[in-house]
Coordinates of C-alpha atoms and ligand atoms in Angstrom, one line a residue:
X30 CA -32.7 10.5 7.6
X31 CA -31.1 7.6 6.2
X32 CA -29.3 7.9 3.0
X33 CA -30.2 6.2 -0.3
X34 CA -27.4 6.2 -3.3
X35 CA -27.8 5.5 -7.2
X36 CA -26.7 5.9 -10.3
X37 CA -27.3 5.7 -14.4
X38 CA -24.2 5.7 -16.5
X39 CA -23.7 8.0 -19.6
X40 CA -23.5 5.9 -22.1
X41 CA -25.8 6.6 -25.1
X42 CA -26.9 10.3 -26.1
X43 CA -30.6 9.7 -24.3
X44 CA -31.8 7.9 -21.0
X45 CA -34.6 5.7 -21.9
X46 CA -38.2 4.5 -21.0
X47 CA -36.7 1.4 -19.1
X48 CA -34.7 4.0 -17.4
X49 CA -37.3 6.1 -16.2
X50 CA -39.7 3.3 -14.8
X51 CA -37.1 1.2 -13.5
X52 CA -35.3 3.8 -12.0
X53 CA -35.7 7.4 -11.9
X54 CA -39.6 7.4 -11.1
X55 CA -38.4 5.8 -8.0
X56 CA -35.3 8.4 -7.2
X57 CA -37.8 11.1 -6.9
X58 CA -40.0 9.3 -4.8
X59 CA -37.3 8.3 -2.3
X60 CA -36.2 11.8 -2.1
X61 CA -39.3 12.4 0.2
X62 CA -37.8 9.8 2.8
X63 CA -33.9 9.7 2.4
X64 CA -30.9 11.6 2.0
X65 CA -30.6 11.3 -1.6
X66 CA -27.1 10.9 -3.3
X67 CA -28.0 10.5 -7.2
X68 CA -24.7 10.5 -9.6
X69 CA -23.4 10.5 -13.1
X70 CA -21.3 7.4 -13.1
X71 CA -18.4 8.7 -15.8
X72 CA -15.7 7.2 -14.1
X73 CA -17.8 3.7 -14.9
X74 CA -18.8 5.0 -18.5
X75 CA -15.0 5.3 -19.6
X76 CA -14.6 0.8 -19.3
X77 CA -16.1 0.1 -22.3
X78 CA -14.5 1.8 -25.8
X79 CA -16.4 5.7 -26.0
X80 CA -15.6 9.1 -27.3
X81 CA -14.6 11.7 -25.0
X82 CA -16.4 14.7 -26.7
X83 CA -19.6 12.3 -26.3
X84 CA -19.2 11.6 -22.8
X85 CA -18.4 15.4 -22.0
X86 CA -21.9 15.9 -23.9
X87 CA -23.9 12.7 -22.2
X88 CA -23.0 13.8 -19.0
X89 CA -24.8 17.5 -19.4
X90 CA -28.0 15.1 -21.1
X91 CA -28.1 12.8 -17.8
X92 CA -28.0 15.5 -15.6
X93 CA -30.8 17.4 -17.5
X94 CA -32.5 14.5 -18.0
X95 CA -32.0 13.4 -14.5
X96 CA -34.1 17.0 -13.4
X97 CA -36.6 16.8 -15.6
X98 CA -37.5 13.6 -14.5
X99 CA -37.8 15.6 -11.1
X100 CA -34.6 15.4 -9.1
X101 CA -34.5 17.6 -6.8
X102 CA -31.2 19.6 -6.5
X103 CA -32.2 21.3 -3.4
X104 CA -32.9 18.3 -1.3
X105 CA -30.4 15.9 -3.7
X106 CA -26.8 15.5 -4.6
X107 CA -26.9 15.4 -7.8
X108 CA -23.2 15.2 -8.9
X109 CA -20.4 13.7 -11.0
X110 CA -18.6 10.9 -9.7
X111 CA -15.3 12.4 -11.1
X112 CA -16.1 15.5 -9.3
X113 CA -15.7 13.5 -6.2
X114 CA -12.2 11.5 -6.0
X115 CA -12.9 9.8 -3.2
X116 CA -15.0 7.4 -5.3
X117 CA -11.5 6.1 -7.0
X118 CA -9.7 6.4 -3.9
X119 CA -11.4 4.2 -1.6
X120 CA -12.0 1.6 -4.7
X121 CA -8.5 1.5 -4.6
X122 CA -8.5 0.5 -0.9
X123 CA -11.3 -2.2 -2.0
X124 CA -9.2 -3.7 -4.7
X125 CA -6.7 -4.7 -1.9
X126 CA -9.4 -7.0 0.2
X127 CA -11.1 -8.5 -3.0
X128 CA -10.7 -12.0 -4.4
X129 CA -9.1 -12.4 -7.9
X130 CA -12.2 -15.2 -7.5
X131 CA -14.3 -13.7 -6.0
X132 CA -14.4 -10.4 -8.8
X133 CA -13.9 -13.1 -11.5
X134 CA -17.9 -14.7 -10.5
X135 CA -19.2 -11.7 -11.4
X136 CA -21.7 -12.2 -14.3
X137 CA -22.2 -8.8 -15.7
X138 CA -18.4 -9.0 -16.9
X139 CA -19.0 -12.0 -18.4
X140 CA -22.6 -10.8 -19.8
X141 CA -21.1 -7.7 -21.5
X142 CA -18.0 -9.0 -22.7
X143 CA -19.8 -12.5 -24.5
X144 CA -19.5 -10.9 -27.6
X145 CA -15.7 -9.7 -27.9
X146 CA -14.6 -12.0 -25.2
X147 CA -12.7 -11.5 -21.7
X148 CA -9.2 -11.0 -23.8
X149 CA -10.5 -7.5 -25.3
X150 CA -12.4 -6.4 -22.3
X151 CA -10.6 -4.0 -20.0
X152 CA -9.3 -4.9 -16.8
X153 CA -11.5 -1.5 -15.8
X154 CA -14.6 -3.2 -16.6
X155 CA -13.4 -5.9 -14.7
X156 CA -12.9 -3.9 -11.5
X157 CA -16.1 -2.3 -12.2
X158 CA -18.1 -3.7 -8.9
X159 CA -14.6 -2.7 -7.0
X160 CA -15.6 1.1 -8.1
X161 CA -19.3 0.5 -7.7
X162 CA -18.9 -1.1 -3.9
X163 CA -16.8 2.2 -3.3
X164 CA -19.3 4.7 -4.9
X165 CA -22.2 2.9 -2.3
X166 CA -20.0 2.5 0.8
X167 CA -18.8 6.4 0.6
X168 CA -21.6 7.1 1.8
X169 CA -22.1 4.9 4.4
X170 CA -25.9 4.4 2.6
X171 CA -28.1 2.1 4.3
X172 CA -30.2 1.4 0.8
X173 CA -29.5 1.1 -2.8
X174 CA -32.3 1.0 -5.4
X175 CA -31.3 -1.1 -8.0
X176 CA -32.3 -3.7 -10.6
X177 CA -32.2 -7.2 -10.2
X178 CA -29.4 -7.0 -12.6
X179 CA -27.5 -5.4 -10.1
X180 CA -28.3 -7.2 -7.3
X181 CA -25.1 -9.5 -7.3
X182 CA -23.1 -6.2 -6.9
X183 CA -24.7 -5.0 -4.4
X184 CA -24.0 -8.4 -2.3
X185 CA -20.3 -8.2 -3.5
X186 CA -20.1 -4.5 -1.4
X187 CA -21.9 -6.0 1.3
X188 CA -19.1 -8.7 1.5
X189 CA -16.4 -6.3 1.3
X190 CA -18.2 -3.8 4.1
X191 CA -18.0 -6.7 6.2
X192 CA -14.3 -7.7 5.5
X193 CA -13.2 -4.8 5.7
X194 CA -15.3 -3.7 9.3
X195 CA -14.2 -7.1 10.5
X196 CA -10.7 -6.9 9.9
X197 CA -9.9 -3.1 10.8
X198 CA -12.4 -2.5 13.1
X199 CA -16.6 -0.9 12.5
X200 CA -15.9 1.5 9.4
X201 CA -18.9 0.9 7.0
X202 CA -22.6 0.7 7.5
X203 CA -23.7 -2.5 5.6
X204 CA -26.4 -1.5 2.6
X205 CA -29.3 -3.3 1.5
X206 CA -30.4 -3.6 -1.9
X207 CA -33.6 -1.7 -2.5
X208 CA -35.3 -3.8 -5.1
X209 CA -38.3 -2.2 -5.5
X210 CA -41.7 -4.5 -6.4
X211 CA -44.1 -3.6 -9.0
X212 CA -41.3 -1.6 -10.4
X213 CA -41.7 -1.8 -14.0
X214 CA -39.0 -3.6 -16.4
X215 CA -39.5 -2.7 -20.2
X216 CA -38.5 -4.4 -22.7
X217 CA -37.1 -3.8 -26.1
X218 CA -40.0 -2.9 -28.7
X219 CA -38.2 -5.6 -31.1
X220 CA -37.5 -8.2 -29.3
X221 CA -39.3 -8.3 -26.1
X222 CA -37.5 -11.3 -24.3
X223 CA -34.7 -9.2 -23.6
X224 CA -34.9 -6.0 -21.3
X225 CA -34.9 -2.7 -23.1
X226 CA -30.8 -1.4 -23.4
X227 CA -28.9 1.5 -23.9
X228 CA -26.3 -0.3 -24.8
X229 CA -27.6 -3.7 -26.6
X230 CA -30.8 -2.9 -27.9
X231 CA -31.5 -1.8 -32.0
X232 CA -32.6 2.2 -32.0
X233 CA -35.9 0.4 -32.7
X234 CA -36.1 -1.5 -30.1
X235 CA -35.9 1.5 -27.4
X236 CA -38.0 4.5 -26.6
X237 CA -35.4 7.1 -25.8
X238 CA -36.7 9.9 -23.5
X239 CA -35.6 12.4 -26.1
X240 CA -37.2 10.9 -29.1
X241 CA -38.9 13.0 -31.6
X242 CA -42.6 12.1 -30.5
X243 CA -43.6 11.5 -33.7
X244 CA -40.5 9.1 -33.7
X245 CA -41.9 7.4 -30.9
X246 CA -45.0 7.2 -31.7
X247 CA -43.9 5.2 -34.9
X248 CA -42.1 2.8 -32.9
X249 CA -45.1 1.9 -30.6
X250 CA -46.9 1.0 -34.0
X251 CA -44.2 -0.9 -35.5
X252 CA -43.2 -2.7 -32.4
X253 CA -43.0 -6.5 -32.0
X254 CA -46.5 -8.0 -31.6
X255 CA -47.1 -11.7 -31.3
X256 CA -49.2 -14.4 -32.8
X257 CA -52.9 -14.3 -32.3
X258 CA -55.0 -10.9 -31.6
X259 CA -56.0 -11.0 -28.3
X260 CA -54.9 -8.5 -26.1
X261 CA -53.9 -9.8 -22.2
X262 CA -50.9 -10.2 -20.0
X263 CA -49.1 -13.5 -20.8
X264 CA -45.1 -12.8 -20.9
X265 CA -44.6 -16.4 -21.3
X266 CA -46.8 -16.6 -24.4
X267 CA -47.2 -13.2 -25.5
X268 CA -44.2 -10.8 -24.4
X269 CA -44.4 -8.2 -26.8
X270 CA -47.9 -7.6 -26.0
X271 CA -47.3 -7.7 -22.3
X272 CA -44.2 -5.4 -22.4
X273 CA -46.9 -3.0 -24.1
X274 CA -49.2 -3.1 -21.4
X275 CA -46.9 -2.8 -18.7
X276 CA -46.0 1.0 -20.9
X277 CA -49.5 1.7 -20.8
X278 CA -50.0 1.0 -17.1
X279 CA -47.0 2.2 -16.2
X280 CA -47.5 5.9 -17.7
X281 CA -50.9 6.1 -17.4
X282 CA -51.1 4.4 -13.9
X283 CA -53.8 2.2 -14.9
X284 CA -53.8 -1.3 -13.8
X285 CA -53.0 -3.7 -16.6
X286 CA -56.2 -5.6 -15.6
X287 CA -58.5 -2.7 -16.0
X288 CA -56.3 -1.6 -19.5
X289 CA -57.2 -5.4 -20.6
X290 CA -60.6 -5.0 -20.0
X291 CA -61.1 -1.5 -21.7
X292 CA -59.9 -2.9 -25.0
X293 CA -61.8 -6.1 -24.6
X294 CA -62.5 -7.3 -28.6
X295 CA -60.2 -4.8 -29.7
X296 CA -57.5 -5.6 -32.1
X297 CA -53.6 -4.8 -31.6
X298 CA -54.0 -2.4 -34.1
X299 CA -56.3 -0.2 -32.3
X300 CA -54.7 -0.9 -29.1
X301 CA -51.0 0.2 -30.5
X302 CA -52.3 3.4 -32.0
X303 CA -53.5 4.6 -28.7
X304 CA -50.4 3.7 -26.8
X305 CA -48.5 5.5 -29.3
X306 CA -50.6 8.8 -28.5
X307 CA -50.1 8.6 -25.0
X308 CA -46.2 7.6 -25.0
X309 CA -45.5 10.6 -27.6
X310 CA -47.4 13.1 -24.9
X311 CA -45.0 11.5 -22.5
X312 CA -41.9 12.3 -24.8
X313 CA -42.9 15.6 -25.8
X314 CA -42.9 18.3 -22.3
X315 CA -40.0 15.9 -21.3
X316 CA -37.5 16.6 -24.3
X317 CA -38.9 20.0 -23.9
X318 CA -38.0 20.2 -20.2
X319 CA -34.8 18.5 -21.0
X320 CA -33.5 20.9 -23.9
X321 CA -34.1 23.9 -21.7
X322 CA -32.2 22.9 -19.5
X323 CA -29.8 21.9 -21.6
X324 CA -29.7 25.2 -23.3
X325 CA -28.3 26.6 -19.9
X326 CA -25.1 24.8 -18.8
X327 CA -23.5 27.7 -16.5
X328 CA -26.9 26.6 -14.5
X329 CA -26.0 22.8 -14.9
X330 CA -22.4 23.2 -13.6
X331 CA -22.9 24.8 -10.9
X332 CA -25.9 22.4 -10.0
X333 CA -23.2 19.5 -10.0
X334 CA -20.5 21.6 -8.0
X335 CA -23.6 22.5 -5.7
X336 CA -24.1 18.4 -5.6
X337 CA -20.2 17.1 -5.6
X338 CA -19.7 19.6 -2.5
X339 CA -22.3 17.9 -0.6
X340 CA -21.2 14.5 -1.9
X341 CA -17.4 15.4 -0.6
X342 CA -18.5 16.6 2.7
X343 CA -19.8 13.4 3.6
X344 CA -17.4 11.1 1.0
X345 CA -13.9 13.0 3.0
X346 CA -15.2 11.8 6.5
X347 CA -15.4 8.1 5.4
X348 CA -11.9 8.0 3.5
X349 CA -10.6 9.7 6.3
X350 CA -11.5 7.2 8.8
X351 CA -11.0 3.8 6.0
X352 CA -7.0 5.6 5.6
X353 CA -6.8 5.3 8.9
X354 CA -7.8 2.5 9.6
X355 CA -6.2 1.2 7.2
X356 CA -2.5 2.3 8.4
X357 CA -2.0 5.2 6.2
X358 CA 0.2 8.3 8.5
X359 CA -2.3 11.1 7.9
X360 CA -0.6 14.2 7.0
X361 CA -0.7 16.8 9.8
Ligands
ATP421 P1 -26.3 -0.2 -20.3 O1 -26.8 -1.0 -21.5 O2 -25.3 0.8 -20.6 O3 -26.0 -1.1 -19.2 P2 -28.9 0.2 -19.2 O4 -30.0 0.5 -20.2 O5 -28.9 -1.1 -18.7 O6 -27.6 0.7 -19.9 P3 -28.1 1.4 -16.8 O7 -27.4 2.7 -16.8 O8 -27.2 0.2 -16.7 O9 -29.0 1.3 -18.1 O10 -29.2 1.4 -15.6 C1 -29.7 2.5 -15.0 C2 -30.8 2.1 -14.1 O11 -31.9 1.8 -14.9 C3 -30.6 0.9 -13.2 O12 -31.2 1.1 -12.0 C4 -31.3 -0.2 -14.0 O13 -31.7 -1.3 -13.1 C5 -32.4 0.5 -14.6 N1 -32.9 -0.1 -15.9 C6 -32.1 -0.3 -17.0 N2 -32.8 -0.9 -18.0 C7 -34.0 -1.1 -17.5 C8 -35.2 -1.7 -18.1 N3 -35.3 -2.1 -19.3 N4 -36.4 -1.7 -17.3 C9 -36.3 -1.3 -16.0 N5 -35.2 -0.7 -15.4 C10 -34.1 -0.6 -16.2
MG422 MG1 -27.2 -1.8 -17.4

């Protein structure tokens, strides 16, 4: 089977609704048709500022949130990257054939660090797509299913496959992004232009998988609607209405045009309180699903050991080979 490979950092105390639809809905699916190598990206979570006592925590809340959403463990790694070193080691190797340049095009560095600018950003978020080409080529994955905001990484490790296969010799299978269509991008409740955010979005703004359902349901309500009362799909002229419908199609599995046309002369009003119905039963059996297994983590551990052993026995054969290769004397 060929393998697939991806990943949702740690970084907030909850996975979110953009999360799910964007990405996780399609991890399961793929699980049917690939060899499925799904991780907890800490090593990446620890290049912006962050709390160690909170990543310990958000790490046990991805991977429980990560089955629940239905991963798979006995047909998926599900795994740590820090359980698996090999990650950081062949980065390392990476770091040596990539452009000063080349890294510094990269526009999510210079997305996430507008704000504070590049002088207080660390030089580990700047190596970030270093670590991320690593985490893909490990395991020699043919496909990667990622956002379009990822999609410049993913052509960055597909450079540096090729660099490195064509200087010392065939090493890495070269990956294709996996950009799903018709995958659902949310936006944030608030303000709908932008896409819904862990990291940048107001607690307003985003529908956190563990919210209180009551919690969400209030946040459907209040969210961001736009001028006039009609309700159809028009992101140009009406986004926060049109982020809502994509929610209601895309947990329902209703088309947006039949949705459209079953609230025909309805107002928002009407149309918000329903939504907020069906994204709180949404909400609900998932926390619940996620707190018990939260409430076992002997269980959890030794779900990610289960998961970093299969990750290593394929991750040891590639750093094997790329060390020779690369002219390391291999201890005997
Ligand atoms: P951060 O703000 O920390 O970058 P994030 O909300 O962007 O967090 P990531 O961990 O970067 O989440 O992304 C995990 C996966 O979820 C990726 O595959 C990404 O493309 C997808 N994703 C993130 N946000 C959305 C969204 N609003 N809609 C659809 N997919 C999303
Ligand atoms: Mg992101």
């Amino acid at each position: 089977r060929p393998r697939v490979l991806s990943g949702a950092q740690p970084t907030a105390d909850s996975y979110h609704l953009g999360n799910y639809f964007g990405a996780f809905k399609q991890w399961v699916a793929l699980q049917d048709d690939f060899e499925a190598f799904y991780f907890i990206p800490d090593l990446h979570a620890i290049t912006i500022e962050y709390d160690p006592a909170a990543l310990r925590e958000r790490t046990y809340i991805a991977a429980a949130q990560l089955l629940a959403a239905g991963v798979d463990p006995q047909r998926s790694a599900l795994f740590a990257q820090s359980h698996v070193p090999e990650h950081a080691q062949l980065a390392w190797v990476l770091s040596g054939i990539t452009g000063f340049g080349e890294a510094s095009r990269m526009t999510q560095f210079k997305d996430k660090t507008v704000k504070g600018g590049s002088e207080s950003a660390s030089v580990g978020l700047f190596t970030y797509p270093i670590l991320m080409a690593a985490d893909i080529l490990i395991y020699q994955a043919d496909s990667v299913p990622v956002g379009e905001d990822q999609r410049q990484h993913v052509e960055l490790t597909r450079d540096l496959a090729q660099r490195f296969n064509h200087r010392f010799g065939e090493t890495f299978t070269v990956p294709k992004p996996h950009i799903v269509k018709g995958v659902s991008k949310i936006y944030d409740l608030q303000e709908p232009t932008n896409k819904m955010s862990k990291s940048q979005s107001s607690p307003n703004g985003v529908i956190d998988l563990l919210d209180d359902p009551k919690k969400a349901a209030k946040k459907i309500r209040s969210a961001m609607t736009d001028s006039g009362s009609d309700i159809r799909y028009d992101v140009a002229e009406k986004p926060g209405i049109s982020n809502l419908l994509t929610i209601y199609s895309a947990l329902t599995g209703q088309s947006i045009d039949e949705i459209v046309t079953q609230y025909e002369g309805q107002q928002y009003g009407a149309f918000k309180v329903a939504l907020s119905q069906i994204v709180a039963d949404f909400v609900e059996p998932f926390g619940a699903r996620t707190r018990e297994l939260l409430s076992d983590r002997g269980e959890l551990d030794r779900i990610l050991a289960k998961g970093a052993e299969r990750a290593r026995e394929v991750a040891s054969v590639t750093l094997d080979l790329v060390y020779d290769r690369s002219g390391f004397v291999r201890p005997v």
